[in-house]
Coordinates of C-alpha atoms (C1' of nucleotides) in Angstrom, one line a residue:
Chain A
M13 CA 113.5 -11.4 -33.6
T14 CA 112.4 -9.1 -36.3
N15 CA 110.2 -7.2 -33.9
A16 CA 113.2 -6.3 -31.7
E17 CA 115.2 -5.1 -34.6
I18 CA 112.3 -2.8 -35.7
R19 CA 112.2 -1.3 -32.3
I20 CA 115.9 -0.7 -32.1
S21 CA 115.6 1.3 -35.3
Q22 CA 112.8 3.3 -33.7
D23 CA 115.2 4.1 -30.9
Q24 CA 117.7 5.4 -33.3
V25 CA 115.2 7.7 -34.8
R26 CA 114.2 9.0 -31.4
A27 CA 117.8 9.3 -30.3
L28 CA 118.3 12.2 -32.8
R29 CA 116.1 14.3 -30.5
E30 CA 118.4 13.8 -27.5
P31 CA 122.0 14.9 -27.1
V32 CA 123.7 12.2 -29.0
E33 CA 126.5 11.6 -26.6
L34 CA 124.2 10.7 -23.7
T35 CA 121.8 8.2 -25.3
G36 CA 125.0 6.7 -26.7
L37 CA 126.4 6.5 -23.2
L38 CA 123.2 5.1 -21.8
S39 CA 123.5 2.1 -24.1
Q40 CA 127.2 1.9 -23.3
F41 CA 127.1 2.2 -19.5
G42 CA 123.5 1.0 -19.0
V43 CA 122.6 -2.5 -18.0
K44 CA 119.9 -4.3 -20.0
M45 CA 117.1 -5.6 -17.8
A46 CA 114.0 -7.6 -18.8
F47 CA 110.6 -7.3 -17.1
A48 CA 107.6 -9.5 -17.5
R49 CA 104.1 -8.2 -18.1
D50 CA 102.8 -6.3 -15.0
E51 CA 106.2 -6.7 -13.2
E52 CA 107.2 -3.7 -11.0
I53 CA 110.2 -1.8 -12.2
Y54 CA 110.5 0.4 -9.2
A55 CA 108.3 1.1 -6.2
Q56 CA 108.6 3.2 -3.1
E57 CA 111.8 4.3 -1.4
E58 CA 114.2 2.7 -3.9
E59 CA 117.5 4.2 -5.0
A60 CA 116.7 7.4 -6.8
D61 CA 120.0 7.7 -8.7
L62 CA 118.9 5.4 -11.5
I63 CA 117.7 6.5 -15.0
Y64 CA 115.8 4.2 -17.4
Q65 CA 115.3 4.0 -21.1
V66 CA 112.9 1.7 -22.8
V67 CA 114.5 -0.6 -25.4
S68 CA 111.4 -2.6 -26.3
G69 CA 108.0 -3.0 -24.7
A70 CA 106.2 -0.4 -22.7
V71 CA 106.0 1.0 -19.2
R72 CA 103.3 2.8 -17.1
T73 CA 103.7 4.9 -13.9
T74 CA 100.8 4.6 -11.5
R75 CA 99.5 6.1 -8.3
L76 CA 97.0 4.3 -6.2
M77 CA 94.4 5.3 -3.6
S78 CA 93.7 3.1 -0.6
D79 CA 90.3 1.9 -2.0
G80 CA 91.9 0.8 -5.3
R81 CA 91.2 3.8 -7.5
R82 CA 94.2 4.1 -9.8
Q83 CA 95.7 6.9 -11.9
I84 CA 98.2 6.3 -14.6
G85 CA 100.7 9.2 -14.9
A86 CA 102.4 8.3 -18.2
F87 CA 103.1 5.6 -20.7
Y88 CA 106.7 5.1 -22.0
R89 CA 107.6 3.5 -25.3
A90 CA 110.7 2.4 -27.0
G91 CA 113.3 5.2 -26.9
D92 CA 111.6 7.1 -24.0
V93 CA 113.7 8.0 -20.9
F94 CA 112.1 8.0 -17.5
G95 CA 113.0 7.9 -13.8
M96 CA 113.5 11.6 -13.2
E97 CA 110.6 11.7 -10.8
K98 CA 112.3 9.5 -8.3
G99 CA 112.9 11.7 -5.3
E100 CA 113.3 10.8 -1.7
E101 CA 109.7 10.0 -1.1
H102 CA 107.6 9.0 -4.1
R103 CA 104.5 7.0 -3.5
F104 CA 104.0 5.6 -6.9
S105 CA 105.5 2.9 -9.0
A106 CA 106.5 2.0 -12.6
E107 CA 105.4 -1.3 -14.1
A108 CA 105.9 -3.1 -17.4
L109 CA 102.8 -3.1 -19.6
C110 CA 104.0 -6.1 -21.5
D111 CA 107.2 -8.0 -21.7
T112 CA 109.8 -5.2 -21.7
V113 CA 113.5 -4.6 -21.9
L114 CA 115.0 -1.5 -20.3
L115 CA 118.4 0.1 -20.2
V116 CA 119.2 1.1 -16.6
A117 CA 122.1 3.3 -15.7
K118 CA 123.4 5.3 -12.7
K119 CA 123.2 9.0 -13.3
K120 CA 126.4 9.4 -11.4
A121 CA 128.2 7.1 -13.8
L122 CA 126.8 9.0 -16.8
G123 CA 127.8 12.3 -15.2
L124 CA 131.4 11.1 -14.8
A125 CA 131.5 9.7 -18.3
A126 CA 129.9 12.6 -20.1
G127 CA 130.5 15.5 -17.9
Q128 CA 128.2 17.1 -15.4
D129 CA 127.0 19.9 -17.6
A130 CA 126.1 17.5 -20.5
L131 CA 124.2 15.4 -18.0
E132 CA 122.5 18.5 -16.6
R133 CA 121.4 19.6 -20.1
F134 CA 120.2 16.1 -20.8
M135 CA 118.2 15.9 -17.6
A136 CA 116.8 19.4 -18.0
Q137 CA 115.6 18.6 -21.5
A138 CA 114.0 15.3 -20.4
T139 CA 112.4 17.0 -17.4
A140 CA 111.0 19.9 -19.4
R141 CA 109.4 17.5 -21.8
E142 CA 108.0 15.5 -18.9
L143 CA 106.6 18.5 -17.1
D144 CA 105.1 19.7 -20.4
R145 CA 103.4 16.4 -21.0
M146 CA 102.1 16.4 -17.4
Q147 CA 100.6 19.9 -17.9
D148 CA 98.7 18.5 -21.0
H149 CA 97.6 15.6 -18.9
L150 CA 96.4 17.9 -16.1
L151 CA 94.3 19.9 -18.6
L152 CA 93.0 16.7 -20.1
L153 CA 92.0 15.2 -16.7
G154 CA 90.6 18.5 -15.2
R155 CA 88.8 20.0 -18.1
K156 CA 88.2 17.7 -21.0
T157 CA 85.0 15.7 -21.7
A158 CA 85.1 11.9 -22.1
C159 CA 85.1 12.2 -25.9
E160 CA 87.9 14.8 -25.9
K161 CA 89.9 12.6 -23.6
V162 CA 89.7 9.6 -25.8
A163 CA 90.3 11.6 -29.0
S164 CA 93.4 13.2 -27.4
F165 CA 94.7 9.9 -26.3
L166 CA 94.3 8.3 -29.7
L167 CA 96.0 11.3 -31.3
E168 CA 98.9 11.1 -28.8
M169 CA 99.4 7.4 -29.6
A170 CA 99.1 8.0 -33.3
D171 CA 101.7 10.8 -33.1
R172 CA 104.1 8.6 -31.2
A173 CA 103.7 5.7 -33.6
T174 CA 105.9 5.2 -36.7
K175 CA 103.3 3.2 -38.6
Q176 CA 100.0 4.1 -40.0
K177 CA 98.5 1.2 -38.2
V178 CA 99.0 2.1 -34.5
D179 CA 99.6 -0.7 -32.0
L180 CA 98.4 -0.1 -28.5
P181 CA 100.4 -1.8 -25.7
M182 CA 97.7 -1.4 -23.2
G183 CA 94.1 -2.6 -22.7
R184 CA 91.0 -0.6 -22.0
Q185 CA 91.4 -0.5 -18.3
D186 CA 94.9 1.1 -18.6
M187 CA 93.4 3.6 -21.0
A188 CA 90.6 4.4 -18.6
D189 CA 93.0 4.8 -15.7
Y190 CA 95.2 7.1 -17.8
L191 CA 92.2 9.2 -18.8
G192 CA 90.3 9.3 -15.5
L193 CA 87.3 7.5 -17.0
T194 CA 85.7 4.1 -16.5
I195 CA 86.4 1.2 -18.9
E196 CA 82.8 1.4 -20.1
T197 CA 83.0 5.1 -21.0
V198 CA 86.2 4.5 -22.9
S199 CA 84.6 1.7 -24.9
R200 CA 81.6 3.9 -25.7
M201 CA 83.7 6.7 -27.0
V202 CA 85.8 4.4 -29.1
T203 CA 82.7 3.0 -30.6
Q204 CA 81.4 6.5 -31.2
L205 CA 84.6 7.5 -33.0
Q206 CA 84.4 4.4 -35.2
T207 CA 80.7 5.0 -36.1
A208 CA 81.7 8.5 -37.1
S209 CA 84.4 7.1 -39.4
I210 CA 87.1 9.0 -37.6
V211 CA 89.1 6.0 -36.5
E212 CA 89.0 2.3 -37.3
F213 CA 89.8 -0.6 -35.0
P214 CA 90.7 -3.8 -36.9
A215 CA 91.6 -5.3 -33.6
N216 CA 91.1 -4.3 -29.9
R217 CA 94.7 -3.1 -29.6
Q218 CA 95.2 -1.7 -33.1
F219 CA 93.7 1.3 -34.9
V220 CA 94.1 3.6 -37.8
V221 CA 93.1 7.3 -37.9
T222 CA 90.9 7.7 -41.0
N223 CA 90.0 11.4 -40.4
R224 CA 92.7 13.2 -38.6
A225 CA 91.2 16.6 -38.9
A226 CA 88.0 15.5 -37.2
L227 CA 90.0 13.7 -34.5
E228 CA 92.0 16.9 -33.8
R229 CA 88.8 18.9 -33.7
L230 CA 87.3 16.5 -31.2
S231 CA 90.4 16.6 -29.0
E232 CA 89.8 20.4 -28.9
Chain B
M8 CA 106.3 46.7 5.6
T9 CA 105.8 44.3 8.4
N10 CA 104.1 41.9 6.0
A11 CA 107.2 41.7 3.8
E12 CA 109.4 41.0 6.8
I13 CA 107.2 38.1 7.9
R14 CA 107.5 36.6 4.5
I15 CA 111.2 36.9 4.3
S16 CA 111.5 34.9 7.6
Q17 CA 109.2 32.2 6.0
D18 CA 111.7 32.0 3.2
Q19 CA 114.5 31.4 5.6
V20 CA 112.6 28.5 7.2
R21 CA 112.0 26.9 3.8
A22 CA 115.5 27.6 2.6
L23 CA 116.7 24.9 5.1
R24 CA 115.1 22.3 2.9
E25 CA 117.2 23.2 -0.1
P26 CA 120.9 22.9 -0.6
V27 CA 121.9 25.9 1.3
E28 CA 124.6 27.2 -1.1
L29 CA 122.2 27.4 -4.0
T30 CA 119.3 29.3 -2.4
G31 CA 121.9 31.5 -1.0
L32 CA 123.4 32.0 -4.5
L33 CA 119.9 32.6 -5.9
S34 CA 119.5 35.6 -3.6
Q35 CA 123.0 36.7 -4.4
F36 CA 123.0 36.3 -8.1
G37 CA 119.2 36.6 -8.7
V38 CA 117.5 39.8 -9.7
K39 CA 114.5 40.9 -7.8
M40 CA 111.4 41.6 -10.0
A41 CA 108.0 42.8 -8.9
F42 CA 104.8 41.7 -10.7
A43 CA 101.3 43.1 -10.3
R44 CA 98.2 41.0 -9.7
D45 CA 97.4 38.9 -12.8
E46 CA 100.6 40.0 -14.5
E47 CA 102.3 37.4 -16.7
I48 CA 105.7 36.2 -15.5
Y49 CA 106.5 34.2 -18.6
A50 CA 104.5 32.9 -21.6
Q51 CA 105.3 30.9 -24.7
E52 CA 108.7 30.7 -26.3
E53 CA 110.6 32.7 -23.8
E54 CA 114.1 32.1 -22.8
A55 CA 114.2 28.8 -20.9
D56 CA 117.4 29.3 -19.0
L57 CA 115.8 31.3 -16.2
I58 CA 114.9 30.0 -12.7
Y59 CA 112.5 31.7 -10.3
Q60 CA 112.0 31.8 -6.6
V61 CA 109.0 33.5 -4.9
V62 CA 110.1 36.1 -2.4
S63 CA 106.6 37.4 -1.5
G64 CA 103.2 36.9 -3.0
A65 CA 102.1 33.9 -5.0
V66 CA 102.2 32.5 -8.5
R67 CA 100.0 30.2 -10.6
T68 CA 100.9 28.3 -13.8
T69 CA 98.0 27.9 -16.2
R70 CA 97.1 26.1 -19.4
L71 CA 94.2 27.2 -21.5
M72 CA 91.9 25.7 -24.1
S73 CA 90.7 27.6 -27.1
D74 CA 87.2 27.9 -25.7
G75 CA 88.5 29.4 -22.4
R76 CA 88.5 26.3 -20.2
R77 CA 91.5 26.7 -17.9
Q78 CA 93.6 24.4 -15.8
I79 CA 95.9 25.6 -13.1
G80 CA 99.0 23.4 -12.8
A81 CA 100.4 24.6 -9.5
F82 CA 100.5 27.4 -7.0
Y83 CA 103.9 28.7 -5.7
R84 CA 104.3 30.5 -2.4
A85 CA 107.2 32.4 -0.7
G86 CA 110.3 30.2 -0.8
D87 CA 109.1 28.0 -3.7
V88 CA 111.3 27.5 -6.8
F89 CA 109.8 27.1 -10.2
G90 CA 110.6 27.4 -13.9
M91 CA 112.1 24.0 -14.5
E92 CA 109.2 23.2 -16.9
K93 CA 110.4 25.8 -19.4
G94 CA 111.5 23.8 -22.4
E95 CA 111.7 24.8 -26.1
E96 CA 108.0 24.6 -26.6
H97 CA 105.7 25.1 -23.7
R98 CA 102.2 26.3 -24.2
F99 CA 101.4 27.6 -20.8
S100 CA 102.2 30.6 -18.7
A101 CA 102.9 31.7 -15.2
E102 CA 101.1 34.6 -13.6
A103 CA 101.2 36.5 -10.3
L104 CA 98.1 35.7 -8.2
C105 CA 98.6 39.0 -6.3
D106 CA 101.3 41.6 -6.1
T107 CA 104.4 39.5 -6.1
V108 CA 108.2 39.8 -5.8
L109 CA 110.4 37.1 -7.4
L110 CA 114.1 36.4 -7.5
V111 CA 115.1 35.6 -11.1
A112 CA 118.5 34.1 -12.0
K113 CA 120.1 32.4 -15.0
K114 CA 120.8 28.7 -14.4
K115 CA 124.0 29.2 -16.3
A116 CA 125.2 31.8 -13.8
L117 CA 124.3 29.7 -10.9
G118 CA 126.1 26.7 -12.4
L119 CA 129.3 28.7 -12.9
A120 CA 129.1 30.1 -9.3
A121 CA 128.1 26.9 -7.5
G122 CA 129.5 24.2 -9.8
Q123 CA 127.6 22.2 -12.3
D124 CA 127.1 19.2 -10.0
A125 CA 125.7 21.3 -7.2
L126 CA 123.3 22.9 -9.6
E127 CA 122.4 19.4 -11.0
R128 CA 121.6 18.1 -7.5
F129 CA 119.5 21.2 -6.8
M130 CA 117.6 21.0 -10.0
A131 CA 117.1 17.2 -9.7
Q132 CA 115.6 17.7 -6.2
A133 CA 113.4 20.6 -7.3
T134 CA 112.2 18.5 -10.3
A135 CA 111.6 15.4 -8.3
R136 CA 109.4 17.3 -5.9
E137 CA 107.6 19.0 -8.8
L138 CA 106.9 15.7 -10.6
D139 CA 105.8 14.1 -7.3
R140 CA 103.4 16.9 -6.7
M141 CA 102.1 16.6 -10.2
Q142 CA 101.4 12.9 -9.8
D143 CA 99.3 13.8 -6.7
H144 CA 97.5 16.4 -8.8
L145 CA 96.9 13.9 -11.6
L146 CA 95.3 11.5 -9.1
L147 CA 93.2 14.3 -7.6
L148 CA 91.9 15.4 -11.0
G149 CA 91.4 12.0 -12.5
R150 CA 90.0 10.0 -9.6
K151 CA 88.8 12.1 -6.6
T152 CA 85.3 13.4 -6.0
A153 CA 84.5 17.1 -5.6
C154 CA 84.5 16.7 -1.8
E155 CA 87.8 14.9 -1.8
K156 CA 89.3 17.5 -4.1
V157 CA 88.4 20.4 -1.9
A158 CA 89.5 18.6 1.3
S159 CA 92.8 17.7 -0.3
F160 CA 93.3 21.3 -1.4
L161 CA 92.6 22.7 2.0
L162 CA 95.0 20.2 3.6
E163 CA 97.7 21.1 1.1
M164 CA 97.3 24.7 1.9
A165 CA 97.2 24.1 5.6
D166 CA 100.4 22.0 5.4
R167 CA 102.2 24.7 3.5
A168 CA 101.1 27.5 5.9
T169 CA 103.1 28.5 8.9
K170 CA 100.1 29.9 10.9
Q171 CA 97.1 28.2 12.3
K172 CA 94.9 30.6 10.5
V173 CA 95.7 29.9 6.8
D174 CA 95.6 32.7 4.3
L175 CA 94.6 31.8 0.7
P176 CA 96.2 34.0 -1.9
M177 CA 93.6 32.9 -4.5
G178 CA 89.8 33.3 -5.0
R179 CA 87.2 30.5 -5.7
Q180 CA 87.7 30.6 -9.4
D181 CA 91.4 29.8 -9.1
M182 CA 90.6 27.1 -6.6
A183 CA 88.1 25.7 -9.1
D184 CA 90.5 25.8 -12.0
Y185 CA 93.1 24.0 -9.9
L186 CA 90.7 21.3 -8.9
G187 CA 88.9 20.8 -12.2
L188 CA 85.6 21.9 -10.7
T189 CA 83.2 24.8 -11.1
I190 CA 83.2 27.8 -8.7
E191 CA 79.7 26.7 -7.5
T192 CA 80.8 23.2 -6.6
V193 CA 83.9 24.5 -4.7
S194 CA 81.6 26.8 -2.8
R195 CA 79.1 24.1 -2.0
M196 CA 81.9 21.8 -0.7
V197 CA 83.4 24.5 1.4
T198 CA 80.0 25.2 2.9
Q199 CA 79.6 21.5 3.5
L200 CA 82.9 21.2 5.3
Q201 CA 82.0 24.2 7.5
T202 CA 78.6 22.8 8.3
A203 CA 80.3 19.5 9.4
S204 CA 82.6 21.6 11.7
I205 CA 85.7 20.4 9.9
V206 CA 87.0 23.8 8.8
E207 CA 86.0 27.3 9.6
F208 CA 86.2 30.3 7.3
P209 CA 86.3 33.6 9.2
A210 CA 86.8 35.3 5.8
N211 CA 86.5 34.2 2.2
R212 CA 90.3 33.9 1.9
Q213 CA 91.1 32.7 5.4
F214 CA 90.4 29.4 7.1
V215 CA 91.3 27.2 10.1
V216 CA 91.2 23.5 10.2
T217 CA 89.1 22.5 13.3
N218 CA 89.1 18.8 12.7
R219 CA 92.2 17.6 10.9
A220 CA 91.5 13.9 11.2
A221 CA 88.1 14.3 9.5
L222 CA 89.6 16.4 6.8
E223 CA 92.3 13.8 6.1
R224 CA 89.7 11.1 6.0
L225 CA 87.6 13.1 3.5
S226 CA 90.7 13.7 1.3
E227 CA 91.1 9.9 1.2
Chain C
dC23 C1' 77.6 54.4 2.2
dG24 C1' 76.8 52.4 -2.2
dC25 C1' 78.3 50.1 -6.2
dG26 C1' 80.7 46.2 -8.3
dT27 C1' 82.8 42.0 -8.0
dG28 C1' 83.0 37.7 -5.9
dT29 C1' 80.6 34.2 -3.5
dT30 C1' 76.7 31.5 -1.9
dT31 C1' 72.4 29.2 -2.6
dG32 C1' 68.7 27.0 -5.3
dA33 C1' 66.5 24.5 -9.2
dT34 C1' 67.3 21.8 -13.1
dA35 C1' 69.8 19.3 -16.7
dG36 C1' 73.2 16.3 -18.6
dC37 C1' 77.3 13.6 -18.7
dA38 C1' 79.6 9.9 -17.1
dA39 C1' 79.4 6.2 -13.3
dT40 C1' 77.3 2.2 -11.9
dC41 C1' 75.0 -2.1 -12.3
dA42 C1' 73.9 -5.8 -15.4
dA43 C1' 74.0 -8.7 -19.4
dG44 C1' 75.7 -10.0 -23.6
dT45 C1' 79.4 -10.5 -27.1
dT46 C1' 83.9 -11.0 -29.0
dC47 C1' 88.6 -12.0 -28.4
dT48 C1' 92.6 -15.0 -26.9
dG49 C1' 95.0 -18.6 -25.7
dT50 C1' 95.0 -23.5 -24.6
dG51 C1' 94.2 -28.3 -25.0
dG52 C1' 92.0 -31.9 -27.4
Chain D
dC14 C1' 92.4 -27.2 -36.8
dC15 C1' 88.7 -26.7 -33.9
dA16 C1' 86.4 -26.4 -29.5
dC17 C1' 86.2 -24.4 -25.2
dA18 C1' 86.9 -21.5 -21.1
dG19 C1' 88.2 -17.3 -19.2
dA20 C1' 89.2 -12.7 -19.9
dA21 C1' 88.5 -8.5 -22.2
dC22 C1' 85.4 -5.7 -24.3
dT23 C1' 80.8 -3.8 -25.7
dT24 C1' 76.2 -2.6 -25.1
dG25 C1' 72.0 -1.3 -22.4
dA26 C1' 69.3 0.7 -18.5
dT27 C1' 69.5 3.5 -14.7
dT28 C1' 71.4 6.4 -11.1
dG29 C1' 73.9 10.1 -9.2
dC30 C1' 77.3 13.6 -9.2
dT31 C1' 78.6 17.8 -10.9
dA32 C1' 77.7 21.4 -14.4
dT33 C1' 74.7 24.8 -15.8
dC34 C1' 71.4 28.5 -15.3
dA35 C1' 69.5 31.8 -12.3
dA36 C1' 69.1 34.8 -8.5
dA37 C1' 70.2 36.5 -3.9
dC38 C1' 73.8 37.8 -0.8
dA39 C1' 78.1 39.7 1.1
dC40 C1' 82.3 41.5 1.1
dG41 C1' 85.8 44.9 -0.2
dC42 C1' 87.0 49.1 -2.2
dG43 C1' 86.4 53.8 -3.5

DNA sequence: CGCGTGTTTGATAGCAATCAAGTTCTGTGG
DNA sequence: CCACAGAACTTGATTGCTATCAAACACGCG
């Protein structure tokens, strides 16, 4: 699979941002697990000692209300580490956006292999990034307009992508649930951004930023 | 100061939820610092090795947009630990809501004194709680109505309080910026909840829950 | 007691949700 | 390779919630 090979090289690029020893250990001590589209990776009350890294595919974390309203907390792509949020009592789950392969390891095992302080530094870094991202997300949900939300989202996706042509692993509903909007509003804003020649969607799940400055301006 | 003494005893109650050694060490190795109302506790690019615990008073973390729109990420009260989010590049700050006393310690010092793995467990716990709270906040901002937001907020405050009569350390503007609403909407919802005999505000910054079941229902 | 800040209340406007069709995409089977 | 069915997405009309603008009120501090 050429696709898989490309993704592994993306991992390696991202790995440079992490303490090298630990991502190495993750692939050494981690177990590879495959998940189908929409399959649950973890739910309530599961063992909290596990840590995950995306090898290929994509993951979303979601929180639900009793009447079905849904909020997506984050999307994780190849190379991303997640699972820190698993405390004693978390009422949300992680699901595969599409067919996905993960590396799963016990924190304890990594701590023994790499040393507690290396693990501590690694976790602290991952956590700080996560909390930082969350703060951005809070600002987006609480204070941005629909247009700013969609612009911010496309920029975020573009910045995380390696190619000019950005592939989205999620559909409009997932975008809407991430941005706190309806699917219709997301669609309208995307259309608007295209009409303004700021982005171009050759396909529903693929876009190119044609005017980055304008997109940044619109994302505030 | 009788007031200060009451707060210290609240700390002790909360301390039971944390690994005892570490909150103990925090008070042993931490330095007490006082902050005036609205004073900045940390801002961009400061040393990230510090960890904080509120002794008395209250703290908010905020993120700003260039045009002045503001989002409050969290409120911290006596006993709460914060500062995990301080990575290399955080673009938000923490400020004292009112006159506040904090314990400040270096994580490194705590790690040396208590052992890396004890620190790791402590940080992991604090982080998991923090991320969990953030997920709730994301759901609130992205998917709840104004009424649900205010109801959720009052419940959260009531649950964290020790007395029947709950004291709010913040004004309406801070509530609004926490909930992603305007000050006027917060005010209207509070009035509405009072009219429905669900809560009662003897003062602007003090309330009692008179119908908890109804409040829970409204918070979804 | 009076001033200023913070809060409530009222009237109106506007953005995004909802309801309702259409249209395009995607994958499947002939 | 094309035709088709279902899903996903777009577009349109309308409603409704919350923001905005404006003014009155009340609380807290000197």
